[in-house]
Coordinates of C-alpha atoms in Angstrom, one line a residue:
X29 CA 131.8 136.1 43.9
X30 CA 130.8 138.0 40.8
X31 CA 132.6 140.7 39.5
X32 CA 132.1 144.2 41.0
X33 CA 129.9 146.4 38.5
X34 CA 132.3 149.1 38.5
X35 CA 129.5 151.5 37.0
X36 CA 127.5 150.7 40.3
X37 CA 128.7 151.8 43.6
X38 CA 126.8 151.6 46.9
X39 CA 127.0 155.7 47.5
X40 CA 124.7 155.8 44.7
X41 CA 121.8 153.8 46.4
X42 CA 118.7 155.7 48.0
X43 CA 119.7 154.6 51.6
X44 CA 120.2 156.5 54.8
X45 CA 123.3 157.7 55.8
X46 CA 123.5 155.3 58.8
X47 CA 123.3 152.3 56.4
X48 CA 125.6 153.5 53.7
X49 CA 128.4 154.3 56.9
X50 CA 127.9 150.8 58.0
X51 CA 128.6 149.3 54.3
X52 CA 131.7 151.5 53.9
X53 CA 132.7 150.5 57.2
X54 CA 132.9 146.6 56.3
X55 CA 135.0 147.9 53.2
X56 CA 132.3 147.7 50.0
X57 CA 132.7 150.3 47.4
X58 CA 131.0 148.7 44.3
X59 CA 128.1 146.5 43.9
X60 CA 128.5 142.9 42.6
X61 CA 126.1 142.3 39.5
X62 CA 123.2 140.7 41.9
X63 CA 123.5 143.6 44.2
X64 CA 123.2 146.0 41.2
X65 CA 120.3 144.4 40.0
X66 CA 118.2 143.6 42.9
X67 CA 118.7 146.8 45.7
X68 CA 117.2 149.4 43.8
X69 CA 114.0 147.3 43.3
X70 CA 114.0 145.9 46.7
X71 CA 114.5 149.2 48.1
X72 CA 111.2 150.4 46.1
X73 CA 109.3 147.5 47.7
X74 CA 109.2 145.4 44.9
X75 CA 108.9 141.4 45.2
X76 CA 112.0 139.7 44.2
X77 CA 113.0 136.3 43.1
X78 CA 116.9 136.3 42.5
X79 CA 118.8 133.2 41.2
X80 CA 122.6 133.6 42.0
X81 CA 125.7 131.5 42.4
X82 CA 127.1 130.8 45.4
X83 CA 129.0 133.6 46.7
X84 CA 127.3 136.3 44.5
X85 CA 127.0 138.9 47.3
X86 CA 122.9 138.2 47.6
X87 CA 123.1 138.5 51.3
X88 CA 123.6 142.5 51.4
X89 CA 121.1 142.1 48.6
X90 CA 118.2 141.6 51.1
X91 CA 119.5 142.8 54.5
X92 CA 120.1 146.6 53.3
X93 CA 116.2 146.7 51.8
X94 CA 115.2 145.0 55.6
X95 CA 117.4 147.7 57.7
X96 CA 116.1 150.3 55.5
X97 CA 112.4 149.4 55.6
X98 CA 112.7 149.3 59.5
X99 CA 114.6 152.7 59.8
X100 CA 111.4 154.2 57.9
X101 CA 109.2 152.6 60.6
X102 CA 111.4 153.7 63.7
X103 CA 108.9 156.2 64.6
X104 CA 105.9 153.7 64.7
X105 CA 104.8 151.5 67.6
X106 CA 107.4 149.0 68.5
X107 CA 106.8 145.4 66.1
X108 CA 108.2 142.9 64.1
X109 CA 108.2 144.2 60.7
X110 CA 110.7 141.8 58.7
X111 CA 111.5 137.9 59.0
X112 CA 114.5 136.1 57.1
X113 CA 114.1 132.5 56.9
X114 CA 117.5 130.3 56.4
X115 CA 117.8 126.8 56.0
X116 CA 120.2 126.0 58.6
X117 CA 121.1 127.2 62.0
X118 CA 124.9 128.2 60.8
X119 CA 123.6 130.1 57.8
X120 CA 120.9 132.0 60.1
X121 CA 123.5 133.1 62.6
X122 CA 125.9 134.1 59.7
X123 CA 123.2 136.3 58.4
X124 CA 122.4 137.6 61.9
X125 CA 126.0 138.7 62.2
X126 CA 126.2 140.6 59.0
X127 CA 123.1 142.3 60.4
X128 CA 124.9 143.5 63.3
X129 CA 127.2 145.3 60.9
X130 CA 124.5 146.7 58.8
X131 CA 122.8 148.0 61.8
X132 CA 125.5 149.2 64.2
X133 CA 125.2 153.0 63.2
X134 CA 121.4 152.7 63.4
X135 CA 120.2 153.6 66.8
X136 CA 117.0 151.7 68.5
X137 CA 116.9 148.9 65.2
X138 CA 116.4 145.5 67.4
X139 CA 116.9 142.1 66.1
X140 CA 116.9 138.3 67.1
X141 CA 118.2 135.1 66.3
X142 CA 115.7 132.1 66.3
X143 CA 117.0 129.0 65.8
X144 CA 116.9 125.4 66.9
X145 CA 119.1 124.3 69.9
X146 CA 118.8 127.7 71.9
X147 CA 116.7 128.4 74.7
X148 CA 113.0 128.5 73.7
X149 CA 111.8 130.5 76.6
X150 CA 114.9 133.2 76.1
X151 CA 113.6 133.6 72.6
X152 CA 110.3 134.2 73.6
X153 CA 111.3 136.7 75.6
X154 CA 112.6 138.6 73.0
X155 CA 110.1 137.8 70.4
X156 CA 107.8 139.2 73.0
X157 CA 109.5 142.6 73.2
X158 CA 108.8 143.2 69.5
X159 CA 112.0 143.1 67.9
X160 CA 112.4 144.7 64.4
X161 CA 114.0 142.0 62.6
X162 CA 113.8 138.3 62.9
X163 CA 116.3 135.7 61.4
X164 CA 115.4 132.4 62.0
X165 CA 115.2 128.6 60.7
X166 CA 111.8 127.3 59.6
X167 CA 111.1 124.9 62.5
X168 CA 111.8 127.1 65.5
X169 CA 109.9 130.2 63.8
X170 CA 106.8 128.1 63.0
X171 CA 106.9 126.9 66.7
X172 CA 106.9 130.4 68.0
X173 CA 104.2 131.8 65.4
X174 CA 101.9 129.4 67.2
X175 CA 102.4 131.0 70.8
X176 CA 101.0 134.3 71.9
X177 CA 104.0 135.9 72.9
X178 CA 105.2 136.1 69.3
X179 CA 103.1 139.1 67.5
X180 CA 103.7 139.2 63.6
X181 CA 100.6 141.0 62.5
X182 CA 102.6 144.1 61.1
X183 CA 105.4 141.9 59.3
X184 CA 106.0 143.8 56.3
X185 CA 108.9 141.9 54.6
X186 CA 109.2 138.2 54.5
X187 CA 112.8 137.1 53.2
X188 CA 113.7 133.6 52.2
X189 CA 117.4 132.7 51.7
X190 CA 118.6 129.5 50.2
X191 CA 114.7 128.6 49.1
X192 CA 115.5 125.5 47.7
X193 CA 117.4 124.1 50.7
X194 CA 114.7 125.1 52.8
X195 CA 112.5 122.2 50.9
X196 CA 115.2 119.9 50.5
X197 CA 115.7 120.1 54.2
X198 CA 112.1 119.5 54.8
X199 CA 110.6 122.4 55.8
X200 CA 107.9 122.8 53.1
X201 CA 105.1 122.2 55.0
X202 CA 106.1 124.5 57.8
X203 CA 107.2 127.1 55.5
X204 CA 103.6 127.0 53.7
X205 CA 102.0 127.6 57.4
X206 CA 104.4 130.6 58.3
X207 CA 103.7 132.1 54.7
X208 CA 99.8 131.5 55.3
X209 CA 99.9 133.2 58.5
X210 CA 101.7 136.4 57.6
X211 CA 99.9 139.4 56.5
X212 CA 98.9 139.3 52.7
X213 CA 100.0 142.8 52.3
X214 CA 104.1 142.4 52.4
X215 CA 107.0 142.6 50.2
X216 CA 108.8 138.9 50.0
X217 CA 111.9 138.4 48.6
X218 CA 113.1 135.0 47.8
X219 CA 116.8 133.9 46.9
X220 CA 118.0 130.7 45.4
X221 CA 121.0 128.9 43.8
X222 CA 118.4 126.8 41.8
X223 CA 114.8 127.0 40.8
X224 CA 112.9 123.5 41.7
X225 CA 109.2 122.9 40.6
X226 CA 108.4 123.4 44.4
X227 CA 110.2 126.6 44.5
X228 CA 108.0 127.9 41.5
X229 CA 105.0 126.8 43.0
X230 CA 105.9 128.9 46.2
X231 CA 106.6 131.8 44.1
X232 CA 103.1 131.8 42.5
X233 CA 101.5 131.1 46.1
X234 CA 103.5 133.7 48.1
X235 CA 104.5 136.5 45.6
X236 CA 102.9 139.2 43.9
X237 CA 101.8 138.8 40.5
X238 CA 104.4 142.1 39.5
X239 CA 107.5 140.9 41.2
X240 CA 111.0 141.0 39.8
X241 CA 112.9 138.2 38.4
X242 CA 116.5 138.2 38.1
X243 CA 118.9 135.5 37.4
X244 CA 122.4 136.1 37.1
X245 CA 123.8 133.0 35.7
X246 CA 121.9 133.0 32.4
X247 CA 124.5 134.3 30.6
X248 CA 127.5 132.7 32.1
X249 CA 129.5 130.0 30.6
X250 CA 130.5 128.7 34.1
X251 CA 128.3 127.5 36.8
X252 CA 131.2 128.6 39.5
X253 CA 133.0 131.7 40.6
X254 CA 136.2 133.3 38.9
X255 CA 139.0 132.7 40.9
X256 CA 138.1 128.9 41.5
X257 CA 140.9 126.4 40.1
X258 CA 139.4 123.0 40.4
X259 CA 140.0 119.4 39.5
X260 CA 139.2 116.2 40.4
X261 CA 141.2 112.8 41.1
X262 CA 140.5 109.1 40.5
X263 CA 141.7 107.2 43.5
X264 CA 140.7 103.6 43.9
X265 CA 138.3 102.7 46.4
X266 CA 140.5 100.7 49.4
X267 CA 143.0 103.6 49.0
X268 CA 140.7 106.6 50.0
X269 CA 141.7 107.0 53.5
X270 CA 145.5 107.0 52.6
X271 CA 144.8 109.7 50.0
X272 CA 142.9 111.9 52.4
X273 CA 145.9 111.7 54.8
X274 CA 148.5 112.2 51.8
X275 CA 146.4 115.6 51.1
X276 CA 146.2 116.5 54.8
X277 CA 150.0 116.2 55.2
X278 CA 150.7 118.6 52.0
X279 CA 148.2 121.5 53.2
X280 CA 149.1 121.5 56.7
X281 CA 149.8 125.2 56.3
X282 CA 146.4 125.8 54.6
X283 CA 142.9 126.3 55.4
X284 CA 140.4 123.8 53.8
X285 CA 137.0 122.0 54.2
X286 CA 136.7 118.2 53.4
X287 CA 133.1 117.1 52.7
X288 CA 131.8 113.8 53.7
X289 CA 128.3 112.0 52.7
X290 CA 127.3 111.2 56.3
X291 CA 127.6 112.0 59.6
X292 CA 129.1 108.7 60.9
X293 CA 132.1 109.2 58.3
X294 CA 132.7 112.6 59.4
X295 CA 133.1 111.2 63.1
X296 CA 135.3 108.1 61.8
X297 CA 137.6 110.2 59.7
X298 CA 137.9 112.5 62.2
X299 CA 138.5 110.3 65.4
X300 CA 141.3 108.4 63.4
X301 CA 142.9 111.3 62.0
X302 CA 143.1 113.4 65.4
X303 CA 143.6 110.9 67.5
X304 CA 146.0 108.3 65.8
X305 CA 147.7 110.5 63.2
X306 CA 148.1 113.7 65.3
X307 CA 146.4 116.0 62.8
X308 CA 145.0 119.2 63.6
X309 CA 141.2 118.6 62.4
X310 CA 138.0 120.1 63.4
X311 CA 134.5 118.4 62.7
X312 CA 131.2 119.7 62.2
X313 CA 127.9 117.6 61.2
X314 CA 124.0 117.7 62.1
X315 CA 124.2 115.3 64.9
X316 CA 126.2 117.7 66.9
X317 CA 124.5 119.8 69.6
X318 CA 123.9 123.8 68.7
X319 CA 126.6 125.0 71.2
X320 CA 129.2 122.6 69.8
X321 CA 128.3 123.2 66.3
X322 CA 128.9 127.2 66.9
X323 CA 131.8 126.4 68.7
X324 CA 133.4 124.4 65.6
X325 CA 132.7 127.3 63.2
X326 CA 133.9 130.0 65.4
X327 CA 137.4 128.2 65.7
X328 CA 137.4 127.5 61.9
X329 CA 136.8 130.8 61.0
X330 CA 139.6 132.5 62.9
X331 CA 142.2 129.7 62.1
X332 CA 144.9 130.5 59.7
X333 CA 145.7 127.2 59.0
X334 CA 142.9 124.1 60.0
X335 CA 141.1 121.3 58.2
X336 CA 137.1 121.1 58.8
X337 CA 135.7 117.6 58.3
X338 CA 131.9 118.4 57.4
X339 CA 128.9 117.1 55.9
X340 CA 126.5 119.4 53.6
X341 CA 125.2 120.9 56.5
X342 CA 128.3 123.5 56.1
X343 CA 127.9 123.7 52.2
X344 CA 125.3 126.3 52.4
X345 CA 125.9 130.0 52.8
X346 CA 128.5 130.0 55.3
X347 CA 130.7 132.9 54.5
X348 CA 134.4 131.6 56.2
X349 CA 137.3 133.5 54.9
X350 CA 140.3 132.5 53.2
X351 CA 139.4 128.7 52.4
X352 CA 142.1 127.5 50.8
X353 CA 141.1 124.1 49.5
X354 CA 137.5 122.4 49.2
X355 CA 138.2 118.9 48.9
X356 CA 135.2 116.5 48.0
X357 CA 136.1 113.4 49.5
X358 CA 132.7 111.7 49.1
X359 CA 131.1 112.9 46.0
X360 CA 128.0 115.2 46.0
X361 CA 124.5 113.6 45.5
X362 CA 124.3 115.8 42.1
X363 CA 125.8 118.8 40.1
X364 CA 124.1 121.4 42.1
X365 CA 125.5 120.1 45.2
X366 CA 128.9 120.1 43.9
X367 CA 128.5 123.7 42.9
X368 CA 127.4 124.4 46.4
X369 CA 130.1 122.9 48.1
X370 CA 132.8 124.8 46.1
X371 CA 131.1 127.9 46.8
X372 CA 132.9 127.8 50.3
X373 CA 136.2 129.2 49.0
X374 CA 137.0 132.2 46.6
X375 CA 134.7 134.2 48.2
X376 CA 134.8 137.7 48.0
X377 CA 136.3 140.2 45.1
X378 CA 139.3 139.1 43.4
X379 CA 139.6 135.8 45.9
X380 CA 141.3 132.7 44.7
X381 CA 140.9 129.6 45.9
X382 CA 141.1 125.3 44.9
X383 CA 138.8 122.6 45.1
X384 CA 139.5 118.9 44.3
X385 CA 136.6 115.9 43.6
X386 CA 137.8 112.4 44.9
X387 CA 136.1 109.6 42.6
X388 CA 136.5 106.0 42.4
X389 CA 137.3 104.6 38.8
X390 CA 133.9 103.7 38.1
X391 CA 132.2 107.2 39.2
X392 CA 134.4 109.1 36.5
X393 CA 131.2 109.8 34.5
X394 CA 130.1 112.4 36.9
X395 CA 132.8 114.6 35.2
X396 CA 130.5 114.8 31.7
X397 CA 127.6 115.7 33.6
X398 CA 129.4 118.5 35.7
X399 CA 130.5 119.8 32.0
X400 CA 126.5 119.8 31.1
X401 CA 126.3 122.0 34.1
X402 CA 128.9 124.2 32.8
X403 CA 131.3 123.1 35.6
X404 CA 134.9 122.3 33.9
X405 CA 137.4 120.5 36.1
X406 CA 141.1 119.7 35.2
X407 CA 142.4 116.1 35.7
X408 CA 144.7 116.1 38.8
X409 CA 147.0 112.9 38.8
X410 CA 146.7 111.2 42.1
X411 CA 149.8 110.0 44.2
X412 CA 151.5 106.9 43.7
X413 CA 152.9 106.3 46.9
X414 CA 151.3 106.6 50.0
X415 CA 152.2 106.3 53.9
X416 CA 151.5 102.9 55.7
X417 CA 148.3 103.4 57.5
X418 CA 147.4 99.8 58.4
X419 CA 149.4 99.7 61.6
X420 CA 147.6 102.7 62.8
X421 CA 144.4 101.3 61.6
X422 CA 145.1 98.0 63.8
X423 CA 145.7 100.1 66.5
X424 CA 142.9 101.8 66.9
X425 CA 140.3 98.8 65.9
X426 CA 141.6 97.2 69.0
X427 CA 139.3 99.5 70.5
X428 CA 135.7 98.4 70.5
X429 CA 134.6 102.0 70.2
X430 CA 136.7 102.9 67.3
X431 CA 135.8 99.7 65.7
X432 CA 132.1 100.4 65.9
X433 CA 133.1 103.9 64.4
X434 CA 134.5 102.4 61.4
X435 CA 131.4 100.0 61.0
X436 CA 128.9 102.8 61.4
X437 CA 131.0 104.7 59.1
X438 CA 130.7 102.1 56.3
X439 CA 127.2 101.7 56.7
X440 CA 126.7 105.6 56.7
X441 CA 128.6 105.7 53.3
X442 CA 126.8 103.0 51.5
X443 CA 123.4 104.3 52.6
X444 CA 124.5 107.8 51.2
X445 CA 124.0 106.2 47.8
X446 CA 120.4 105.8 48.3
X447 CA 119.7 109.5 47.8
X448 CA 122.2 110.4 44.6
X449 CA 120.3 111.0 41.5
X450 CA 122.6 109.2 39.0
X451 CA 122.3 106.0 40.0
X452 CA 124.5 104.6 36.8
X453 CA 127.1 106.5 37.8
X454 CA 126.9 106.5 41.6
X455 CA 126.2 102.7 40.9
X456 CA 125.8 100.9 44.4
X457 CA 125.1 97.5 43.0
X458 CA 128.4 97.2 41.2
X459 CA 130.4 98.7 44.1
X460 CA 133.1 96.3 45.6
X461 CA 131.9 96.3 49.0
X462 CA 135.0 94.7 50.2
X463 CA 137.1 97.1 48.9
X464 CA 135.1 99.8 50.5
X465 CA 135.1 98.0 54.3
X466 CA 138.8 98.2 53.5
X467 CA 139.0 101.6 53.1
X468 CA 137.5 102.3 56.5
X469 CA 140.1 99.8 57.8
X470 CA 137.8 96.7 58.4
X471 CA 138.9 93.1 57.4
X472 CA 135.7 92.1 56.8
X473 CA 132.6 93.9 55.1
X474 CA 129.5 94.6 57.8
X475 CA 126.0 94.1 57.1
X476 CA 124.5 96.9 55.9
X477 CA 120.3 97.1 54.5
X478 CA 119.5 99.4 51.5
X479 CA 116.6 100.2 49.9
X480 CA 117.0 101.4 46.3
X481 CA 113.2 102.8 45.4
X482 CA 112.4 101.7 42.3
X483 CA 109.4 102.3 39.8
X484 CA 109.2 99.5 37.9
X485 CA 106.7 96.7 39.0
X486 CA 109.5 94.3 39.4
X487 CA 110.1 94.5 43.2
X488 CA 112.0 97.2 45.4
X489 CA 115.6 95.9 46.1
X490 CA 117.1 95.6 49.5
X491 CA 120.8 94.9 49.5
X492 CA 122.4 92.9 52.2
X493 CA 126.4 92.8 51.7
X494 CA 126.4 89.1 52.5
X495 CA 123.4 88.2 51.2
X496 CA 121.3 89.7 48.5
X497 CA 117.4 89.4 49.0
X498 CA 114.8 90.8 47.2
X499 CA 111.8 92.8 48.9
X500 CA 108.3 93.8 48.0
X501 CA 107.8 97.7 47.3
X502 CA 104.2 97.4 48.4
X503 CA 104.8 95.5 51.8
X504 CA 108.2 95.6 52.6
X505 CA 108.9 91.8 53.1
X506 CA 111.8 89.9 52.8
X507 CA 111.2 87.2 50.0
X508 CA 113.7 84.4 48.9
X509 CA 114.0 83.9 44.9
X510 CA 115.7 81.8 42.4
X511 CA 119.2 82.9 42.0
X512 CA 118.8 84.0 38.4
X513 CA 116.2 86.7 39.1
X514 CA 118.6 88.0 42.2
X515 CA 121.4 88.2 39.4
X516 CA 119.4 89.9 36.9
X517 CA 117.5 92.5 39.3
X518 CA 121.1 93.3 40.8
X519 CA 123.0 94.0 37.7
X520 CA 120.3 95.4 35.1
X521 CA 117.5 97.1 37.0
X522 CA 118.5 100.7 37.5
X523 CA 115.8 104.1 38.0
X524 CA 112.5 101.5 37.6
X525 CA 113.7 100.4 34.2
X526 CA 114.0 96.6 33.2
X527 CA 117.2 96.6 31.5
X528 CA 117.2 93.1 29.3
X529 CA 120.7 91.4 29.9
X530 CA 122.2 90.2 26.5
X531 CA 121.9 86.4 27.3
X532 CA 117.9 86.9 27.7
X533 CA 115.0 87.9 25.4
X534 CA 112.8 90.6 26.4
X535 CA 110.2 87.7 26.6
X536 CA 112.3 85.8 29.2
X537 CA 112.6 89.2 31.3
X538 CA 108.9 89.7 31.3
X539 CA 108.6 86.0 32.4
X540 CA 111.2 86.4 35.0
X541 CA 109.5 89.4 36.5
X542 CA 106.1 87.7 36.3
X543 CA 107.3 84.4 37.9
X544 CA 108.8 86.8 40.8
X545 CA 105.9 88.3 41.6
X546 CA 103.6 85.2 41.6
X547 CA 106.1 83.3 43.9
X548 CA 105.9 86.4 46.2
X549 CA 102.0 86.4 46.2
X550 CA 102.3 82.4 46.6
X551 CA 104.3 82.7 49.8
X552 CA 102.0 85.0 51.0
X553 CA 99.1 82.5 50.8
X554 CA 97.4 85.0 48.1
X555 CA 96.4 83.9 44.9
X556 CA 97.7 85.8 41.7
X557 CA 94.5 87.4 41.3
X558 CA 93.6 91.1 39.4
X559 CA 93.7 92.5 42.6
X560 CA 97.3 91.8 43.0
X561 CA 98.7 91.6 39.5
X562 CA 101.5 94.0 38.6
X563 CA 100.8 96.9 36.4
X564 CA 101.4 95.5 33.1
X565 CA 102.6 98.6 31.4
X566 CA 105.6 98.8 34.0
X567 CA 106.5 95.4 34.2
X568 CA 106.7 95.1 30.2
X569 CA 108.9 98.3 29.8
X570 CA 112.2 96.7 28.5
X571 CA 115.4 98.6 27.6
X572 CA 118.2 97.1 26.0
X573 CA 121.5 99.4 26.0
X574 CA 123.4 99.3 23.3
X575 CA 126.7 98.1 25.3
X576 CA 124.5 94.9 26.0
X577 CA 123.3 94.2 22.4
X578 CA 126.9 93.5 21.5

């Protein structure tokens, strides 16, 4: 968390005695940087756009103004005055729990948690009672806004928490509808770890022109919080499971979170390590029902020592106490996701934590991108001896259900590379699929279809681990092409740029592209007319990396 501003105390804020008593009751005396910047403006009703790293103390920055707003309106007719939108059920639940701590000395302030996975009818009854503060996820909130039971015409404050993630999780349209339905004369506060073009567009449409903008990261030379010791380890692909097993053995008396890139991978590793290796681990992912997710979070929250396997569902906003280690077993989608993941440790004033990122040898370049993002990692030496897990894997794989888990985990791991932005670092095309299969205990690699979106006019790429084929971006239909073209596309096409192999001239590359398209249309019985001709500008784009010229 950000260092406390020793010159800014909560008692200096213009808040009710009930709110200040609640702040003292939870042990806060000094404000963090973002709290000191935001709270005076927010309490005056100013629109706020705040950018701050994970663990900076932003939750109190918007909850205190929300409570104070309602406290001033308690003598008015009961109505919903404030809506807080969170991207995930877990973050919404946690925000709601912090809110309860803040209103515990206020008589008459009511609130409701409105999230998916819970009883919709019970939520409608709560909303019909005109609760003062609603904490909600976007989808379920918009559902209720389309019913007559929820009266939101008096909403005076809208708070968007983790706005960048709201968009990333696909709630852009819901959020636009929510904003359009709310009264225009309101205060709006937006909090985000990063500001994207989509977020900037939202600011223009949802905020008043005189909004106050604060970025507590601008002058920092590190993107992660102080007190965090972080490093990376390099491990050969097929030994990744062995590495994780040894790490868990060495951290038995600690509280750790292990991040995976897919739900299926979480399920597989949890099943194997808990059932066949007798390790104490929990798991949480997006496919679980809400009751199970809540139960797991509660158990991990209260535990002194435990491992939690999770997807990035849990990477945002959850304030779980005393997490000792963040283990990124599967690499994040990008540098921003790395920062959000490690934000689950070293939370709180003076807190410390550790983080380790596991990479395959060919992914080491990701460290350079982290440096550019002001994230600096030490190199951790990996172990040279591991426990022999193969007998346990062989035993487990005798169970058809577990074998299916392994296959699905393999497929989930591979498909997760589709969304990674640094394609040349997290390079699916050069990956040793056999080694990946062995990392899941499988003797043979299963089939998995992957579509890598390409901007070039060549073709899209669809990989079957046993047989590579090329498909049309336009028609999404498989076609057979000559092996040389397959090898060329597989090895040298990245991010829509046609990269010339060293043994082919630019002209030969363009001829390959043209012949591939011509064959595709001829197989469909269509002449290579102007109507179907690929755009020449894209097809002619050729880039020859220096290392290929040598």
